[in-house]
Short mmCIF file of C-alpha atoms and ligand atoms in Angstrom, two decimals:
data_model
loop_
_atom_site.label_atom_id
_atom_site.label_comp_id
_atom_site.label_asym_id
_atom_site.label_seq_id
_atom_site.Cartn_x
_atom_site.Cartn_y
_atom_site.Cartn_z
CA VAL A 1 136.50 172.31 65.04
CA SER A 2 140.17 171.56 64.62
CA ARG A 3 142.23 170.99 67.71
CA PRO A 4 145.64 172.51 68.24
CA ARG A 5 148.36 170.24 66.95
CA VAL A 6 151.00 169.07 69.40
CA LEU A 7 154.18 167.08 68.90
CA SER A 8 156.30 165.41 71.55
CA GLY A 9 159.02 162.78 71.49
CA ILE A 10 160.75 160.50 73.93
CA GLN A 11 164.08 158.72 73.53
CA PRO A 12 164.21 154.94 73.65
CA THR A 13 167.30 155.00 75.80
CA ALA A 14 166.27 152.67 78.62
CA ASP A 15 164.53 149.31 79.02
CA SER A 16 161.88 150.95 81.16
CA PHE A 17 160.52 154.42 81.73
CA HIS A 18 160.88 155.61 85.30
CA LEU A 19 158.30 157.32 87.46
CA GLY A 20 159.81 160.74 86.62
CA ASN A 21 159.32 160.17 82.89
CA TYR A 22 155.78 159.03 83.50
CA LEU A 23 154.63 161.70 85.94
CA GLY A 24 156.66 164.49 84.32
CA ALA A 25 155.90 163.80 80.67
CA VAL A 26 154.09 160.72 79.46
CA ARG A 27 151.06 161.03 81.71
CA ASN A 28 150.44 164.41 80.18
CA TRP A 29 150.62 162.91 76.69
CA VAL A 30 147.70 160.68 77.61
CA THR A 31 145.69 163.72 78.74
CA MET A 32 146.52 165.73 75.62
CA GLN A 33 145.10 163.04 73.35
CA GLU A 34 141.68 164.36 74.34
CA THR A 35 142.35 168.05 73.77
CA HIS A 36 144.91 168.12 70.96
CA ASP A 37 145.67 166.62 67.60
CA ALA A 38 148.62 164.82 69.11
CA PHE A 39 151.67 163.32 67.39
CA TYR A 40 153.95 161.28 69.64
CA CYS A 41 157.22 159.93 68.50
CA VAL A 42 159.78 157.43 69.81
CA VAL A 43 162.87 159.33 68.71
CA ASP A 44 165.30 156.58 67.78
CA LEU A 45 167.31 158.81 65.41
CA HIS A 46 168.16 160.92 68.44
CA ALA A 47 169.13 157.81 70.36
CA ILE A 48 172.16 157.05 68.14
CA THR A 49 173.91 160.39 68.63
CA ALA A 50 176.06 159.18 71.51
CA GLY A 51 176.80 155.56 70.61
CA HIS A 52 174.49 152.56 70.87
CA GLU A 53 174.16 148.83 70.30
CA PRO A 54 171.80 147.79 67.47
CA GLU A 55 170.05 144.95 69.32
CA VAL A 56 169.59 147.06 72.42
CA LEU A 57 168.18 149.93 70.40
CA ARG A 58 165.77 147.62 68.59
CA ARG A 59 164.52 146.21 71.88
CA ARG A 60 164.19 149.60 73.53
CA VAL A 61 162.18 151.10 70.67
CA ARG A 62 159.67 148.28 71.00
CA VAL A 63 159.52 148.34 74.77
CA SER A 64 159.10 152.13 74.73
CA ALA A 65 156.23 151.94 72.27
CA ALA A 66 154.61 149.09 74.22
CA GLN A 67 154.83 151.09 77.47
CA LEU A 68 153.32 154.17 75.84
CA LEU A 69 150.38 152.07 74.67
CA ALA A 70 150.18 150.39 78.08
CA VAL A 71 149.89 153.68 79.98
CA GLY A 72 147.03 154.77 77.77
CA LEU A 73 148.11 156.21 74.44
CA ASP A 74 145.39 155.15 72.09
CA PRO A 75 146.21 154.91 68.37
CA GLU A 76 142.60 155.92 67.68
CA ARG A 77 143.10 159.18 69.57
CA CYS A 78 146.67 160.11 68.73
CA THR A 79 149.38 159.35 66.20
CA LEU A 80 152.11 157.21 67.76
CA PHE A 81 155.10 156.42 65.58
CA VAL A 82 158.80 155.69 65.48
CA GLN A 83 160.95 158.51 64.11
CA SER A 84 163.13 156.36 61.81
CA HIS A 85 160.00 155.01 60.10
CA VAL A 86 159.36 158.49 58.72
CA PRO A 87 162.21 159.47 56.36
CA GLU A 88 161.06 163.08 56.16
CA HIS A 89 162.64 163.75 59.58
CA PRO A 90 166.28 163.51 58.44
CA GLN A 91 165.36 164.99 55.06
CA LEU A 92 164.01 168.17 56.58
CA ALA A 93 166.78 168.18 59.18
CA TRP A 94 169.34 168.48 56.36
CA VAL A 95 167.57 171.51 54.94
CA LEU A 96 167.41 173.11 58.38
CA ASN A 97 171.09 172.31 59.00
CA CYS A 98 171.83 174.50 56.01
CA ILE A 99 170.12 177.54 57.51
CA THR A 100 171.49 177.03 61.03
CA GLY A 101 174.55 179.05 61.96
CA PHE A 102 177.54 177.12 63.28
CA GLY A 103 177.84 179.65 66.08
CA GLU A 104 174.14 179.41 66.81
CA ALA A 105 174.34 175.62 67.17
CA SER A 106 177.50 175.95 69.25
CA ARG A 107 175.60 177.94 71.84
CA MET A 108 173.24 175.07 72.72
CA THR A 109 173.99 174.37 76.36
CA GLN A 110 172.85 170.75 76.20
CA PHE A 111 175.49 170.04 73.54
CA LYS A 112 178.11 171.86 75.56
CA ASP A 113 177.26 169.78 78.64
CA LYS A 114 177.04 166.44 76.86
CA SER A 115 180.10 166.94 74.67
CA ALA A 116 182.13 168.10 77.65
CA ARG A 117 181.23 164.84 79.37
CA GLN A 118 182.20 162.74 76.33
CA GLY A 119 185.21 164.79 75.33
CA THR A 120 184.73 167.35 72.57
CA GLU A 121 186.89 165.43 70.08
CA ARG A 122 184.82 162.30 70.49
CA ALA A 123 181.35 163.87 70.51
CA SER A 124 179.57 163.17 67.21
CA VAL A 125 178.43 165.73 64.69
CA GLY A 126 175.01 164.10 65.16
CA LEU A 127 175.03 165.19 68.78
CA PHE A 128 175.94 168.68 67.60
CA THR A 129 173.02 168.91 65.15
CA TYR A 130 170.59 167.08 67.44
CA PRO A 131 168.56 170.25 68.13
CA VAL A 132 168.18 170.80 64.39
CA LEU A 133 166.73 167.32 63.96
CA GLN A 134 164.45 168.15 66.86
CA ALA A 135 163.33 171.27 65.00
CA ALA A 136 162.55 169.11 61.96
CA ASP A 137 160.53 166.72 64.15
CA ILE A 138 158.34 169.60 65.24
CA LEU A 139 158.08 171.68 62.06
CA LEU A 140 157.16 168.71 59.83
CA TYR A 141 153.85 168.44 61.69
CA GLN A 142 153.11 172.17 61.71
CA ALA A 143 152.78 171.80 65.48
CA ASP A 144 151.11 174.71 67.25
CA ALA A 145 152.50 173.66 70.60
CA VAL A 146 155.29 171.61 72.08
CA PRO A 147 155.20 170.51 75.70
CA VAL A 148 158.54 171.55 77.14
CA GLY A 149 160.41 171.35 80.36
CA GLU A 150 163.01 173.89 81.37
CA ASP A 151 165.83 171.80 79.85
CA GLN A 152 164.27 171.98 76.38
CA ARG A 153 163.48 175.68 76.25
CA GLN A 154 166.60 176.65 74.35
CA HIS A 155 165.97 173.98 71.73
CA LEU A 156 162.40 175.15 71.23
CA GLU A 157 163.70 178.71 70.82
CA LEU A 158 166.01 177.45 68.07
CA THR A 159 163.07 175.68 66.43
CA ARG A 160 161.09 178.91 66.44
CA ASP A 161 164.05 180.87 65.01
CA LEU A 162 164.55 178.31 62.24
CA ALA A 163 160.85 178.32 61.33
CA GLN A 164 160.79 182.11 61.14
CA ARG A 165 164.08 182.22 59.21
CA PHE A 166 162.92 179.67 56.64
CA ASN A 167 159.57 181.42 56.27
CA SER A 168 161.18 184.79 55.66
CA LEU A 169 163.87 183.43 53.29
CA TYR A 170 161.62 181.23 51.17
CA GLY A 171 158.02 182.10 51.95
CA PRO A 172 155.51 180.98 54.58
CA THR A 173 155.97 177.25 55.11
CA PHE A 174 156.10 176.38 58.79
CA THR A 175 153.90 177.07 61.79
CA VAL A 176 155.98 178.71 64.49
CA PRO A 177 155.33 176.54 67.55
CA ALA A 178 154.68 177.93 71.02
CA PRO A 179 155.86 176.30 74.22
CA HIS A 180 153.07 174.43 75.96
CA ILE A 181 153.72 174.91 79.63
CA VAL A 182 152.08 172.11 81.50
CA ARG A 183 150.68 173.08 84.85
CA ASP A 184 151.10 170.63 87.68
CA THR A 185 153.52 168.25 86.08
CA ALA A 186 155.27 166.66 88.97
CA LYS A 187 159.02 167.02 89.35
CA ILE A 188 160.09 163.71 90.82
CA THR A 189 163.35 163.45 92.71
CA ASP A 190 165.78 160.63 93.37
CA LEU A 191 164.72 158.40 96.29
CA GLN A 192 168.29 158.20 97.60
CA ASP A 193 169.23 161.80 96.85
CA PRO A 194 165.99 163.76 97.06
CA THR A 195 167.61 167.02 95.97
CA ALA A 196 168.49 165.54 92.54
CA LYS A 197 165.92 164.68 89.89
CA MET A 198 165.00 161.08 89.34
CA SER A 199 166.97 160.16 86.24
CA LYS A 200 168.03 157.06 84.38
CA SER A 201 171.61 158.27 84.79
CA ALA A 202 171.18 158.20 88.61
CA SER A 203 174.17 157.06 90.59
CA SER A 204 172.19 154.31 92.30
CA PRO A 205 169.36 152.13 90.93
CA ALA A 206 167.78 152.42 94.40
CA GLY A 207 166.99 156.04 93.60
CA ILE A 208 164.66 155.36 90.68
CA ILE A 209 161.39 153.48 90.27
CA GLU A 210 161.20 151.79 86.89
CA LEU A 211 157.71 151.08 85.60
CA LEU A 212 158.74 147.62 84.44
CA GLU A 213 160.86 146.45 87.35
CA GLU A 214 159.68 143.77 89.77
CA PRO A 215 156.99 145.51 91.89
CA ALA A 216 158.48 144.07 95.09
CA LYS A 217 161.70 145.86 94.19
CA SER A 218 159.84 149.16 93.78
CA ALA A 219 158.14 148.66 97.13
CA LYS A 220 161.50 148.07 98.79
CA LYS A 221 162.94 151.21 97.20
CA ILE A 222 160.05 153.30 98.51
CA ARG A 223 160.46 151.83 102.00
CA SER A 224 164.20 152.60 101.91
CA ALA A 225 163.81 156.12 100.54
CA VAL A 226 166.05 158.70 102.18
CA THR A 227 164.07 161.08 104.37
CA ASP A 228 165.20 163.31 107.22
CA THR A 229 165.66 162.98 110.96
CA GLY A 230 162.35 164.65 111.79
CA ARG A 231 159.09 162.79 112.29
CA GLU A 232 156.36 165.11 111.12
CA ILE A 233 154.78 164.45 107.72
CA ILE A 234 154.45 167.88 106.16
CA PHE A 235 155.04 169.16 102.64
CA ASP A 236 158.25 171.16 102.84
CA PRO A 237 160.43 170.58 99.73
CA GLU A 238 163.12 172.91 101.07
CA ASN A 239 163.72 171.23 104.43
CA LYS A 240 162.12 167.84 103.85
CA PRO A 241 162.80 167.04 100.17
CA GLY A 242 162.50 163.29 100.69
CA ILE A 243 159.08 163.43 102.35
CA ALA A 244 157.92 166.08 99.88
CA ASN A 245 158.89 163.76 97.00
CA LEU A 246 157.01 160.82 98.51
CA LEU A 247 153.93 163.01 99.00
CA THR A 248 154.23 164.29 95.41
CA ILE A 249 154.35 160.76 94.03
CA TYR A 250 151.50 159.66 96.29
CA ALA A 251 149.31 162.59 95.25
CA ALA A 252 150.09 162.15 91.54
CA LEU A 253 149.33 158.42 91.53
CA THR A 254 146.12 158.60 93.56
CA GLY A 255 144.71 161.98 92.53
CA ARG A 256 144.50 162.94 96.19
CA GLY A 257 145.57 166.46 97.13
CA ILE A 258 148.80 166.92 99.07
CA ASP A 259 146.94 168.79 101.82
CA ASN A 260 144.52 165.94 102.11
CA LEU A 261 147.40 163.46 102.44
CA VAL A 262 149.19 165.58 105.03
CA GLU A 263 146.00 165.80 107.03
CA SER A 264 145.37 162.07 106.93
CA TYR A 265 148.95 161.32 108.07
CA ALA A 266 148.86 163.71 111.02
CA GLY A 267 150.39 161.84 113.94
CA ALA A 268 151.58 158.95 111.73
CA GLY A 269 155.25 158.13 111.13
CA TYR A 270 157.40 158.11 107.99
CA GLY A 271 157.20 154.32 107.98
CA ASP A 272 153.40 154.44 107.66
CA LEU A 273 153.59 156.80 104.70
CA LYS A 274 156.24 154.69 102.98
CA LYS A 275 154.34 151.44 103.54
CA ASP A 276 151.15 152.87 102.07
CA LEU A 277 152.91 154.52 99.14
CA ALA A 278 154.74 151.27 98.39
CA GLU A 279 151.33 149.62 97.99
CA VAL A 280 150.05 152.45 95.83
CA VAL A 281 153.07 152.13 93.52
CA VAL A 282 152.72 148.35 93.27
CA GLU A 283 149.02 148.61 92.41
CA PHE A 284 149.82 151.29 89.88
CA VAL A 285 152.57 149.46 87.98
CA ARG A 286 150.97 146.02 87.95
CA PRO A 287 148.39 146.65 85.20
CA ILE A 288 150.92 148.70 83.21
CA GLN A 289 153.31 145.76 83.30
CA GLU A 290 150.58 143.37 82.22
CA ARG A 291 149.53 145.53 79.31
CA THR A 292 153.13 146.12 78.25
CA ARG A 293 153.69 142.38 78.22
CA THR A 294 150.56 141.87 76.12
CA PHE A 295 151.86 144.30 73.48
CA LEU A 296 155.34 142.77 73.50
CA ASP A 297 153.94 139.24 73.25
CA ASP A 298 152.22 140.08 69.97
CA PRO A 299 155.01 141.55 67.82
CA ALA A 300 152.90 141.46 64.65
CA GLN A 301 150.20 143.57 66.26
CA LEU A 302 152.75 146.05 67.65
CA ASP A 303 154.39 146.31 64.21
CA LYS A 304 150.98 146.92 62.70
CA LEU A 305 150.11 149.70 65.14
CA LEU A 306 153.46 151.37 64.52
CA ALA A 307 153.09 151.02 60.75
CA ILE A 308 149.67 152.68 60.92
CA GLY A 309 151.18 155.44 63.07
CA ALA A 310 154.02 155.99 60.59
CA GLU A 311 151.54 156.11 57.71
CA LYS A 312 149.45 158.75 59.49
CA ALA A 313 152.56 160.73 60.35
CA ARG A 314 153.78 160.61 56.75
CA GLY A 315 150.44 161.90 55.57
CA VAL A 316 151.37 165.19 57.22
CA SER A 317 155.17 165.17 57.07
CA SER A 318 155.46 164.35 53.36
CA ALA A 319 153.17 167.26 52.43
CA THR A 320 155.23 169.65 54.58
CA LEU A 321 158.51 168.41 53.12
CA ARG A 322 157.14 168.71 49.58
CA THR A 323 156.24 172.35 50.23
CA ALA A 324 159.63 173.06 51.81
CA TYR A 325 161.43 171.42 48.85
CA ASP A 326 159.37 173.47 46.38
CA ARG A 327 160.19 176.67 48.22
CA ILE A 328 163.93 176.06 48.19
CA GLY A 329 164.05 175.12 44.53
CA PHE A 330 164.14 171.30 44.53
P1 ADP B 1 166.26 161.09 82.16
O1 ADP B 1 166.45 162.32 83.00
O2 ADP B 1 165.97 159.88 82.96
O3 ADP B 1 167.40 160.91 81.17
P2 ADP B 1 164.86 162.07 79.91
O4 ADP B 1 165.77 163.22 79.87
O5 ADP B 1 164.97 161.03 78.84
O6 ADP B 1 164.95 161.36 81.32
O7 ADP B 1 163.38 162.64 79.97
C1 ADP B 1 162.28 162.15 79.26
C2 ADP B 1 161.09 162.98 79.70
O8 ADP B 1 160.79 162.76 81.08
C3 ADP B 1 161.32 164.49 79.57
O9 ADP B 1 160.11 165.10 79.15
C4 ADP B 1 161.65 164.92 80.99
O10 ADP B 1 161.30 166.27 81.24
C5 ADP B 1 160.82 163.97 81.82
N1 ADP B 1 161.47 163.70 83.10
C6 ADP B 1 162.64 163.03 83.27
N2 ADP B 1 162.95 162.93 84.57
C7 ADP B 1 161.97 163.56 85.26
C8 ADP B 1 161.72 163.79 86.66
N3 ADP B 1 162.56 163.34 87.58
N4 ADP B 1 160.62 164.46 87.02
C9 ADP B 1 159.77 164.92 86.07
N5 ADP B 1 159.93 164.73 84.74
C10 ADP B 1 161.02 164.06 84.32
NA1 NA B 2 168.21 163.30 80.40
#
């Protein structure tokens, strides 16, 4: 019985994933290995659209891959690869660029936001066509499903439009992927500003827990998390976003239900909750850090795993590209 195919990517744009990346995305990748034919990609081509430093990029690709393996991606159960190792991605992206309308691409809100921040004159054409490369990433693998958050919905819509357009212009070639809405993915908020999402672009490092930072530092951040002036530990994201976030993290990392946590902290103070959660976080990151280090300490083995991943990925992507090239007359 063939499993539905899924593709997902993550940018190597930081030296560590944060708890939001893990609980909101990567943890689900680990689960989907068991139910899907999963292709996971460290999208380094996407990481050069807004300027980068070569040595930093090189390091971050490796540390991203090592962390993905450390949290449980298993090369026997999924295909884990680096985007730039698979030349079919930019090759198909070019073809798709040629059937994407300029106006259509101009309507992508993520480009509008990012280019407004950089200055429209300075924003690269790569940033502009980023969603087209993303469409290529997905369509090359004939993915049935793509796990998406709200921020990626518009890009997935474009991917679906491009697949349908190509198919109707040149003949059936691509699977039209459906959004895979993941139930109970946690939305993690900033520890210092619990109404904003935890993000690597946070205004203060105290607001984010990095998987690879010194565990004592994480513990301190949890203990200093912004809460409210009340004292009751209840789950009320509207009025108590800080406490709600701590409970969400606690529940996600331990598998305990939020109700169960609330019950067990009846009568306890915020300090008790923070102290316990700090320990939970430390115990959680410790083995991940050890395994990440093991992968990074054996560069030849990491290279080998990524080469095997790229080979498996190319097995699918080269066949898709060949068909697409045939259809368009190459
Ligand atoms: P960042 O916001 O730090 O730049 P990215 O945009 O690179 O993170 O996101 C990588 C993945 O992690 C995406 O799938 C995104 O939805 C998920 N993610 C990022 N931040 C959070 C968060 N605070 N809570 C839940 N999921 C998150
Ligand atoms: Na982001």
